Short mmCIF file of C-alpha atoms and ligand atoms in Angstrom, two decimals:
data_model
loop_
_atom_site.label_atom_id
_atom_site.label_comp_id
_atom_site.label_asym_id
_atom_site.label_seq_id
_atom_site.Cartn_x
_atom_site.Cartn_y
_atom_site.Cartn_z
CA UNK A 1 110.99 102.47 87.37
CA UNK A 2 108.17 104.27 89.76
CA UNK A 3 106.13 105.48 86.69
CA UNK A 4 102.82 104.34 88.47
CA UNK A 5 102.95 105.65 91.44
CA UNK A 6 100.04 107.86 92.48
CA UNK A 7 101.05 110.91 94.83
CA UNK A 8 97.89 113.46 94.10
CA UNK A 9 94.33 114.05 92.56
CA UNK A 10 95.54 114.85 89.22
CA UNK A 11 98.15 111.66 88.69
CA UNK A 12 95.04 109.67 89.95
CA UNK A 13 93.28 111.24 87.60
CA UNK A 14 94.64 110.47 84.29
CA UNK A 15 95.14 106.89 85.98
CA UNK A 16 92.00 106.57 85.37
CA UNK A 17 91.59 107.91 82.65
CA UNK A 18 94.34 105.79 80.83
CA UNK A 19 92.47 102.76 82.44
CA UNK A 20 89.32 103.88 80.97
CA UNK A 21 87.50 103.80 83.90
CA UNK A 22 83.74 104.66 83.89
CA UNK A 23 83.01 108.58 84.40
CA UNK A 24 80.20 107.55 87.57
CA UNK A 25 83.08 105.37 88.92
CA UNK A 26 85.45 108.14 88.23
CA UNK A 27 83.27 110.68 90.28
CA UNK A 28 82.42 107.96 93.00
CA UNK A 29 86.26 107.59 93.65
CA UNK A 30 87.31 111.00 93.60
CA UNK A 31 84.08 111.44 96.25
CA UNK A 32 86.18 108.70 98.24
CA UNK A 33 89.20 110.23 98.66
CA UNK A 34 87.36 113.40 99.86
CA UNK A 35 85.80 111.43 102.87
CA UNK A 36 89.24 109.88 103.34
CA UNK A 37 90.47 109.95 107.05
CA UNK A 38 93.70 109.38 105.30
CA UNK A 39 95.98 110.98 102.60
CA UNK A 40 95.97 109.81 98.40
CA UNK A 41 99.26 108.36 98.63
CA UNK A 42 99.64 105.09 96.45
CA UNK A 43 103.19 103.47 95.57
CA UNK A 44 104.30 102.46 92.01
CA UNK A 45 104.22 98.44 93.47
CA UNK A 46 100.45 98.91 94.98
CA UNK A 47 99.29 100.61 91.56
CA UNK A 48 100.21 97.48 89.82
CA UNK A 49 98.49 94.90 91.85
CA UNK A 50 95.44 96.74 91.80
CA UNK A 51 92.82 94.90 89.43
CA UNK A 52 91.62 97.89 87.34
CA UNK A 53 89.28 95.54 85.28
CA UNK A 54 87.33 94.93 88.35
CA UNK A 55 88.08 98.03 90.78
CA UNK A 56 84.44 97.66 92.80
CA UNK A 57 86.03 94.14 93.72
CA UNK A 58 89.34 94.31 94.38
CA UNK A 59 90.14 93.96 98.01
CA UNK A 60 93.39 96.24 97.63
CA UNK A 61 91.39 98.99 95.93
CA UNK A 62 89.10 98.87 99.49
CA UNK A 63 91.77 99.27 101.65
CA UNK A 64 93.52 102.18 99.87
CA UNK A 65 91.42 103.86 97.44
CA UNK A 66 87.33 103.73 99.07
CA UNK A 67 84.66 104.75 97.37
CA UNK A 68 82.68 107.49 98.62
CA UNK A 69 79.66 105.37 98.52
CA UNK A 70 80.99 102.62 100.45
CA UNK A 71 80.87 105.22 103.34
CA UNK A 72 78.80 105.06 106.27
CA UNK A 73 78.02 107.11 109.58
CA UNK A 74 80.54 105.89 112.13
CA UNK A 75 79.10 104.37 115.70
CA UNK A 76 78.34 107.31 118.01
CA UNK A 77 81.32 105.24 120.31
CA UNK A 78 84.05 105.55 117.52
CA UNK A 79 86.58 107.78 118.47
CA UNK A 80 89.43 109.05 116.09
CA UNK A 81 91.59 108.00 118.43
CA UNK A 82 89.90 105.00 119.34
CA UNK A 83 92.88 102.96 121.58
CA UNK A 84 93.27 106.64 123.52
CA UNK A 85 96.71 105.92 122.36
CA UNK A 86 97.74 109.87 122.79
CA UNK A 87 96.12 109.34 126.72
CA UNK A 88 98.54 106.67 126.97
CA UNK A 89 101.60 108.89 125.88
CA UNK A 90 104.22 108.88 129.02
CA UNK A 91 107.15 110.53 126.67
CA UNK A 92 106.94 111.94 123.08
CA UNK A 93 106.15 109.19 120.89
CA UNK A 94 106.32 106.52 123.67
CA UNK A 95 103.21 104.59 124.34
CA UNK A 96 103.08 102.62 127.39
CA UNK A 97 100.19 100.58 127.79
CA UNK A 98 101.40 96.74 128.91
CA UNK A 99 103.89 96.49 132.09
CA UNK A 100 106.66 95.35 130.43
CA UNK A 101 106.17 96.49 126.43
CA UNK A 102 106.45 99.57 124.96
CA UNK A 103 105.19 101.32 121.75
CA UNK A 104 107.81 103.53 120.04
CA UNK A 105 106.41 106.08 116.78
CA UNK A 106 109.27 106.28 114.51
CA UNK A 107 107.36 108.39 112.27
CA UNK A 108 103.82 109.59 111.22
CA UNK A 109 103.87 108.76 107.23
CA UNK A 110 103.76 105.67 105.47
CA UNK A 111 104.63 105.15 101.86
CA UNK A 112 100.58 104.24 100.89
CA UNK A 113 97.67 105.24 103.20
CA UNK A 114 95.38 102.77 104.51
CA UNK A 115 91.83 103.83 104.89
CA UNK A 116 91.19 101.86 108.37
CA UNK A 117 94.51 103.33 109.97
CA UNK A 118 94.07 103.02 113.77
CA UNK A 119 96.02 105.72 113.93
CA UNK A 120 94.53 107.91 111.69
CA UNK A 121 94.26 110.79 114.30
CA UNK A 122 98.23 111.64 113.52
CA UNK A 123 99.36 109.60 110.38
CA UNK A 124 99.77 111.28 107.55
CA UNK A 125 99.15 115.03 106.10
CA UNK A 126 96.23 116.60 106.78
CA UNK A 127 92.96 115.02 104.93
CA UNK A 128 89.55 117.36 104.06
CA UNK A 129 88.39 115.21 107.27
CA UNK A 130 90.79 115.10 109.20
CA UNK A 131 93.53 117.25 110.92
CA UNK A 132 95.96 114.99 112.23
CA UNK A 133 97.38 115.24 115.72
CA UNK A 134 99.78 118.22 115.39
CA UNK A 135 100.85 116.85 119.48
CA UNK A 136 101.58 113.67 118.20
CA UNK A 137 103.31 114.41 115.43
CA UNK A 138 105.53 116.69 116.34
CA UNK A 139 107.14 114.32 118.98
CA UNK A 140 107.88 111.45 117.46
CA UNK A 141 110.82 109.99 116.25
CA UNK A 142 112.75 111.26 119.08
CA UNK A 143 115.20 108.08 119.44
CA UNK A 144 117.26 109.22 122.59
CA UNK A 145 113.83 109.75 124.55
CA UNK A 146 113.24 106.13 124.02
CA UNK A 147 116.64 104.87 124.98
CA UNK A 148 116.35 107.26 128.14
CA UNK A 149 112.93 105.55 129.19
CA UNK A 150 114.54 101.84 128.64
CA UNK A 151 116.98 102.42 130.85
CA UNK A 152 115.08 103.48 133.75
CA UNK A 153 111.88 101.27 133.21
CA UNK A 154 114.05 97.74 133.47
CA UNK A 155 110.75 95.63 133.64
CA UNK A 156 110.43 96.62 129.70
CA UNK A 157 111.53 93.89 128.00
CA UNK A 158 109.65 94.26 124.46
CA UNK A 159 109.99 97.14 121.71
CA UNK A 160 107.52 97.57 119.06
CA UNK A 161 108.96 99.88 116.87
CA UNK A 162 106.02 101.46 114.89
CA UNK A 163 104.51 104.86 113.19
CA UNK A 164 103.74 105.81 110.47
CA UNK A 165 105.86 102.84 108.70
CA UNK A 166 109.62 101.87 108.87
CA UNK A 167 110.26 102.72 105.34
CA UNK A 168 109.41 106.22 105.94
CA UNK A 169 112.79 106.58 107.83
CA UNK A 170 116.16 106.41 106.93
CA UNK A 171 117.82 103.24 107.31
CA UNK A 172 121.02 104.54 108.98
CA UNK A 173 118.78 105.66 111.71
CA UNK A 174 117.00 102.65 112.18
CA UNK A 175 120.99 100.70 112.28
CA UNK A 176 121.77 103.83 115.39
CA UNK A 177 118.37 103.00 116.76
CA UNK A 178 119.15 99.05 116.85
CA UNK A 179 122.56 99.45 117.51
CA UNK A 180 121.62 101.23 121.02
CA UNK A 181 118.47 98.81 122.14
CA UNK A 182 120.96 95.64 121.02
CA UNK A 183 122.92 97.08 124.49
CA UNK A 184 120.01 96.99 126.50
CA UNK A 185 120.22 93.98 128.98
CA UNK A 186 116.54 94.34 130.06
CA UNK A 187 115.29 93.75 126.32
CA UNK A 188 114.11 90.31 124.91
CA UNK A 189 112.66 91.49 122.10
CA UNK A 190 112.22 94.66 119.39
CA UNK A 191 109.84 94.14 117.04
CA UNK A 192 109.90 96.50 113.36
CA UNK A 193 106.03 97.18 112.51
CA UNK A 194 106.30 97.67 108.91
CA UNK A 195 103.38 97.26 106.16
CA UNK A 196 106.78 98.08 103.72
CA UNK A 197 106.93 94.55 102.15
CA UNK A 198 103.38 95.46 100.46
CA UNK A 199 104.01 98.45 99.71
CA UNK A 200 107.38 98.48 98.03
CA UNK A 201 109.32 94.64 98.85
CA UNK A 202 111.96 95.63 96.82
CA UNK A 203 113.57 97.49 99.38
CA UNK A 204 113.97 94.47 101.43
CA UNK A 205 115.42 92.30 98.84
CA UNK A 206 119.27 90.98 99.77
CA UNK A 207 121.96 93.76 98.71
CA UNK A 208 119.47 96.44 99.56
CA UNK A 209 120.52 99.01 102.96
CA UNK A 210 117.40 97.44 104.61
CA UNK A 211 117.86 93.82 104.48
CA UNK A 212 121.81 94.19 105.21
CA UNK A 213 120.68 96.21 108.76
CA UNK A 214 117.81 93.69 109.07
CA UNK A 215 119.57 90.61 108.96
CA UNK A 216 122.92 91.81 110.40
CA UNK A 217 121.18 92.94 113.79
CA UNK A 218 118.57 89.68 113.67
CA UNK A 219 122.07 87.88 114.14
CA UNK A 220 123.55 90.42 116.57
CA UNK A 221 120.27 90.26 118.78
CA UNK A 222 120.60 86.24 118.62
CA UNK A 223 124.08 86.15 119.99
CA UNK A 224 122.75 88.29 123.62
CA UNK A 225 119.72 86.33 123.78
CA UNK A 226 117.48 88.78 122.14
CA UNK A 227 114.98 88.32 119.05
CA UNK A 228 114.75 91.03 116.27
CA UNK A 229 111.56 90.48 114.18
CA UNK A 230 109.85 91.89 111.34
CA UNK A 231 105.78 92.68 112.12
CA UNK A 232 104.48 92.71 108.73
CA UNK A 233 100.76 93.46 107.87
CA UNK A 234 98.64 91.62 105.12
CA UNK A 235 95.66 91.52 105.00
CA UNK A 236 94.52 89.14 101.55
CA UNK A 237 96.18 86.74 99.84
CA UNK A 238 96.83 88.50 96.73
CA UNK A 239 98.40 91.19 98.51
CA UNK A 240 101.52 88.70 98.75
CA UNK A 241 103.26 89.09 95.44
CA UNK A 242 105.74 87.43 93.49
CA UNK A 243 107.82 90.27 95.06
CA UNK A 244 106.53 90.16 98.34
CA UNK A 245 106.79 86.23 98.56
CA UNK A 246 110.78 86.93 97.58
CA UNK A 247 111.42 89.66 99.46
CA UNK A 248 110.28 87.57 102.54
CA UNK A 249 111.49 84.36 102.10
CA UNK A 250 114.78 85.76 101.76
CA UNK A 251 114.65 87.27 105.39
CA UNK A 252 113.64 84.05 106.79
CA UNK A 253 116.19 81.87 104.80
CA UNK A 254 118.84 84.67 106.32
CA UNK A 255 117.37 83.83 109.95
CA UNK A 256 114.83 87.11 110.47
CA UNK A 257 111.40 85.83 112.10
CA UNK A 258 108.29 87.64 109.98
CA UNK A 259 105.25 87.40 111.81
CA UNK A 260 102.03 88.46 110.04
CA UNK A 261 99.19 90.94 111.71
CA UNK A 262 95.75 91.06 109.65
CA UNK A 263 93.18 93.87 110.03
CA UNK A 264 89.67 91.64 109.51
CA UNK A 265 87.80 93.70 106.93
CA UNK A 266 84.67 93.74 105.64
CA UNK A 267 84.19 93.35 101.99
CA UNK A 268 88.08 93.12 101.59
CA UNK A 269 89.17 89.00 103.92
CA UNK A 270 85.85 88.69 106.27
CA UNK A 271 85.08 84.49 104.90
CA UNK A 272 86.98 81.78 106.12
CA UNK A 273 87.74 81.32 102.53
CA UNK A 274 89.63 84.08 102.43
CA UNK A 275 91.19 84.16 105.92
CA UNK A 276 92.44 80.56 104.71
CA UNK A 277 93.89 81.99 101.61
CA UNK A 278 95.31 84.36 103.28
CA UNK A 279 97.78 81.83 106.01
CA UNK A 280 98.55 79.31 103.69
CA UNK A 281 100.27 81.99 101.17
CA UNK A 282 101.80 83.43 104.47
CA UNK A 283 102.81 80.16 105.48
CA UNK A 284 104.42 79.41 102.03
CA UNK A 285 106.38 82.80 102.15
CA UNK A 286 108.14 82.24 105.76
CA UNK A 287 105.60 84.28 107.98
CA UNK A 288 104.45 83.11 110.65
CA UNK A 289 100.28 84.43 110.92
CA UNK A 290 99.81 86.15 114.26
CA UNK A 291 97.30 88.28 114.87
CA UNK A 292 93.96 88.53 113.38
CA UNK A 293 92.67 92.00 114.39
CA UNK A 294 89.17 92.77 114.90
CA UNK A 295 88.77 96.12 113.14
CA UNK A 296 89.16 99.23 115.85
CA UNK A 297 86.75 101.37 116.47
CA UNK A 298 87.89 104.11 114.85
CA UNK A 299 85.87 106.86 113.73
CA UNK A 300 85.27 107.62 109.72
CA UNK A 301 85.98 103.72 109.04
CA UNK A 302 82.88 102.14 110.02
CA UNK A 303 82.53 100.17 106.73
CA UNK A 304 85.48 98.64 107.31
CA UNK A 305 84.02 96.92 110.31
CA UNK A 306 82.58 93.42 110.57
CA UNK A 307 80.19 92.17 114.16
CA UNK A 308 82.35 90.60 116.30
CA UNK A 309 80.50 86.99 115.66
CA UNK A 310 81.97 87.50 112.19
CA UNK A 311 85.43 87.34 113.36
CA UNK A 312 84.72 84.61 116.04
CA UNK A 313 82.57 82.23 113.48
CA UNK A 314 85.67 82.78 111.31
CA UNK A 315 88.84 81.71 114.22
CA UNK A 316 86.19 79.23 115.28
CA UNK A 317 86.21 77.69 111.64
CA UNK A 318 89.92 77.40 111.13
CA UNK A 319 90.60 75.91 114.13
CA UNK A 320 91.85 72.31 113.34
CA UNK A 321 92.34 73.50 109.57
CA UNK A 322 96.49 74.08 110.77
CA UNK A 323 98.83 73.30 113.11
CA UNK A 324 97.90 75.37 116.11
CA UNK A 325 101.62 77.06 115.62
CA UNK A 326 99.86 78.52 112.03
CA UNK A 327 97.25 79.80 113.65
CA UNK A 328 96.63 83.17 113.80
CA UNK A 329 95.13 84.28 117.47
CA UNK A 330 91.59 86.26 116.59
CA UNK A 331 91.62 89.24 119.03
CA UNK A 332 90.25 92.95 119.62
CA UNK A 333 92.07 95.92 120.68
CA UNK A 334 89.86 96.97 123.15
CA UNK A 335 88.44 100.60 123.21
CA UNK A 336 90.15 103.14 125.71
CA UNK A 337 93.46 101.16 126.10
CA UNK A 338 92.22 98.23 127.43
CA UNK A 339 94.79 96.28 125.54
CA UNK A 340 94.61 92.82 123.46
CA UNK A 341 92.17 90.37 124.13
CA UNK A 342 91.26 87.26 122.58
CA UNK A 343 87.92 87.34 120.79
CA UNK A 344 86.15 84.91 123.39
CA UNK A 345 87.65 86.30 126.24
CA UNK A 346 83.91 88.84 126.59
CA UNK A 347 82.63 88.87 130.07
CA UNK A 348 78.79 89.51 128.58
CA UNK A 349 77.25 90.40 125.47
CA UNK A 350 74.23 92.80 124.91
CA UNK A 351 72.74 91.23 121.97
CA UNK A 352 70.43 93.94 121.49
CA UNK A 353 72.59 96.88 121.46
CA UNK A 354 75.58 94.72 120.21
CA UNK A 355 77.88 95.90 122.94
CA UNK A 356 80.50 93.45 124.42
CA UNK A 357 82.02 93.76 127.74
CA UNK A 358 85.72 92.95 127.96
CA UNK A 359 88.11 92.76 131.35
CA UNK A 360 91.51 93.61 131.09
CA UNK A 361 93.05 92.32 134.65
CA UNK A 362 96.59 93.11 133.53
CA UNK A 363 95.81 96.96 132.36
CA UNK A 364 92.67 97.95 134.97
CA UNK A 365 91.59 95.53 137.00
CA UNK A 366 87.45 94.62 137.36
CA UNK A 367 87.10 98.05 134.97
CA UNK A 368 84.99 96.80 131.69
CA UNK A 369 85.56 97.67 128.28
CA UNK A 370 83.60 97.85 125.75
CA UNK A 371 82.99 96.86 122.09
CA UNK A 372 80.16 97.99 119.90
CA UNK A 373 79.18 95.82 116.48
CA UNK A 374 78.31 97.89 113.66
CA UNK A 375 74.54 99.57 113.93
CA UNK A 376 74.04 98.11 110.37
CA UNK A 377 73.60 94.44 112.37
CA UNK A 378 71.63 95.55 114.80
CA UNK A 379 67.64 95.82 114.49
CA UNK A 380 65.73 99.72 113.11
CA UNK A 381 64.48 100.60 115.89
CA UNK A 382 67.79 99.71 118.37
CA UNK A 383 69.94 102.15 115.25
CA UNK A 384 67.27 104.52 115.86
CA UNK A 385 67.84 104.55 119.90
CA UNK A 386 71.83 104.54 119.33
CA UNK A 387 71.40 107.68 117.23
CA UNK A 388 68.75 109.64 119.48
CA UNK A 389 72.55 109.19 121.92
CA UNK A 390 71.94 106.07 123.81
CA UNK A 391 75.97 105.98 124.76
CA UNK A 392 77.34 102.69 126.71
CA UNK A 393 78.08 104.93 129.95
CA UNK A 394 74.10 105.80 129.95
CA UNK A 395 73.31 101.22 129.53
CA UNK A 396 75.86 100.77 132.45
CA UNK A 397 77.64 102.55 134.50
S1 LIG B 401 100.81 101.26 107.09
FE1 LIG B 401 100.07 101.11 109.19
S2 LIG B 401 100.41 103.15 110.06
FE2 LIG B 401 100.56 103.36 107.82
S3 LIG B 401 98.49 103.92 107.16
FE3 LIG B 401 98.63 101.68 107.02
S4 LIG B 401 97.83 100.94 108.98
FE4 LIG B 401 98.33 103.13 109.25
#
């Protein structure tokens, strides 16, 4: 039954109401989905394992449902589009930023909106904030474009099937979709980015359309040398419910490799506490932790992010806590395109401005990138000279 589910201002309304919450609460809520970057848009499964006893706390009310007052100005660096993602479009909905791997945007809506999105600039309706990326948008989802491009681009070898989430598109055209990249000799691997087994796992339980495709093509892939595997995204340990933990374990018991990406957020999993929390329960449900994101710089989001020390204190502090396999890697997306880099990879840090210089050899050469910490870590009188428009270009180039 989806009686919880929470689609619009008035259904979050009397939410609250029913839950009693307080009317300043109320207000500072409803004054959070106003700044939203991203849609109100919360399923039936993510209504329940929010703790409405303790909503300032709970780390899935952060991500989804931010209060207004938890806003703050975003770095005069942020950018909407903060990867230049749409810069790095070379067919509708194809993003081609590594030599041999390849973005693909199924879609631009997910069944719940996260506040931080990444790629806020076109998932999604249309917020008070923000108008999404009508470019962007419009051409995604085209599946023969990306078959086309496959085929003549033979040094692609890796698929990351993303959006806007899988569950937001039919599963027959996700089996057409895999049933054309299984024939592609060049490919190794397709990866399905999906945040679905938070938001609703009980579409991936066995007997459901999803898990049947899932675990039929995992096998198919296996028998021409290819790997299909699920990219899942939690980011706390009580997002992994009783559910969730099922849902999962079930893929990997049928063969399906679930690796785990983490946005680090602050406020919501920025202690090593909660990081730890966070692998052993992903451990225990048959993912594998990957990545552990430092948070983007994406505009409208900025109390989302932690300094990068944060996230480097934290990978420093796990390491010899597991196996190195159970490790996640702690990296940042850099700024621009630059691409993945592991968080101690900087070639210098401006501890006064809090700006870190990053090479990306592979992408552009001796070209630096750069990452800004929060102003909020930085002295007064360095967040006064960011705001009278101090910009990295003016520091160093
Ligand atoms: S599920 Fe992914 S694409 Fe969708 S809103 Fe969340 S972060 Fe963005």
């Amino acid at each position: 039954m989806k009686d919880s589910q929470i689609f619009n201002i008035n259904e979050l309304s009397n939410y609250l109401t029913s839950k009693k919450v307080e009317p300043e609460l109320k207000a500072d809520i409803f004054k959070g989905v106003k700044s939203n970057s991203m849609a109100l848009k919360l399923t039936d499964h993510i209504v329940r394992l929010i703790n409405w006893d303790n909503l300032i706390a709970d780390p899935i009310r952060k991500q989804f449902l931010p209060l207004g007052s938890e806003y703050q100005p975003s770095h005069p660096q942020s950018k909407v589009d903060s990867l230049s993602e749409e810069k790095k479009q070379v067919r509708p909905g194809l993003i081609h930023r590594y030599p041999n791997k390849i973005l693909f945007l199924l879609g631009t809506f997910c069944p719940t909106y996260c506040a931080f999105c990444t790629r806020s600039y076109a998932v999604g309706p249309n917020t008070k904030t923000l108008a999404k990326s009508y470019l962007t948008k419009s051409q995604t989802g085209k599946t023969d474009t990306l078959i086309d491009y496959l085929k003549t681009n033979v040094n692609i070898n890796d698929v990351v099937l993303s959006g806007g989430d899988l569950l937001s598109v039919q599963p027959l055209i996700i089996d057409k979709l895999l049933a054309k990249l299984v024939t592609i000799k060049s490919l190794r691997s397709v990866r399905l980015a999906t945040r679905g087994l938070l938001f609703d796992p009980n579409l991936f339980l066995p007997n459901t359309p999803l898990f049947e495709i899932i675990t039929r093509y995992s096998e198919k892939f296996k028998q021409h040398n290819m790997e299909l595997s699920i990219q899942c995204h939690f980011n706390h340990a009580t997002e992994i419910s009783s559910e969730s933990q099922k849902a999962a374990l079930s893929l990997y018991q049928s063969g399906v490799t679930i690796r785990n990406q983490t946005v680090l957020l602050d406020g919501v999993n920025s202690t090593i506490e909660l990081q730890k929390n966070l692998i052993e329960k992903l451990i225990s449900s048959g993912i594998q932790p990957y990545y552990v994101y430092q948070m983007d710089m994406v505009a409208n989001a900025e109390h989302f992010r932690t300094n990068l020390e944060t996230c480097i204190s934290i990978s420093k502090n796990l390491t010899g806590a597991f196996a190195g396999f159970q490790l996640p890697r702690f990296i940042v997306d850099l700024p621009l395109g630059g691409g993945k880099r592991s968080v101690y990879e900087y070639e210098f840090y401006d501890q006064k401005y809090g700006i870190y210089g990053f090479k990306s050899p592979i992408i552009s050469g001796e070209k630096i990138y750069y990452y800004c910490d929060p102003l909020r870590y930085l002295e007064p009188h360095v967040q006064k000279e960011w705001h009278g428009k101090i910009s990295v270009s003016e520091l160093y180039d």
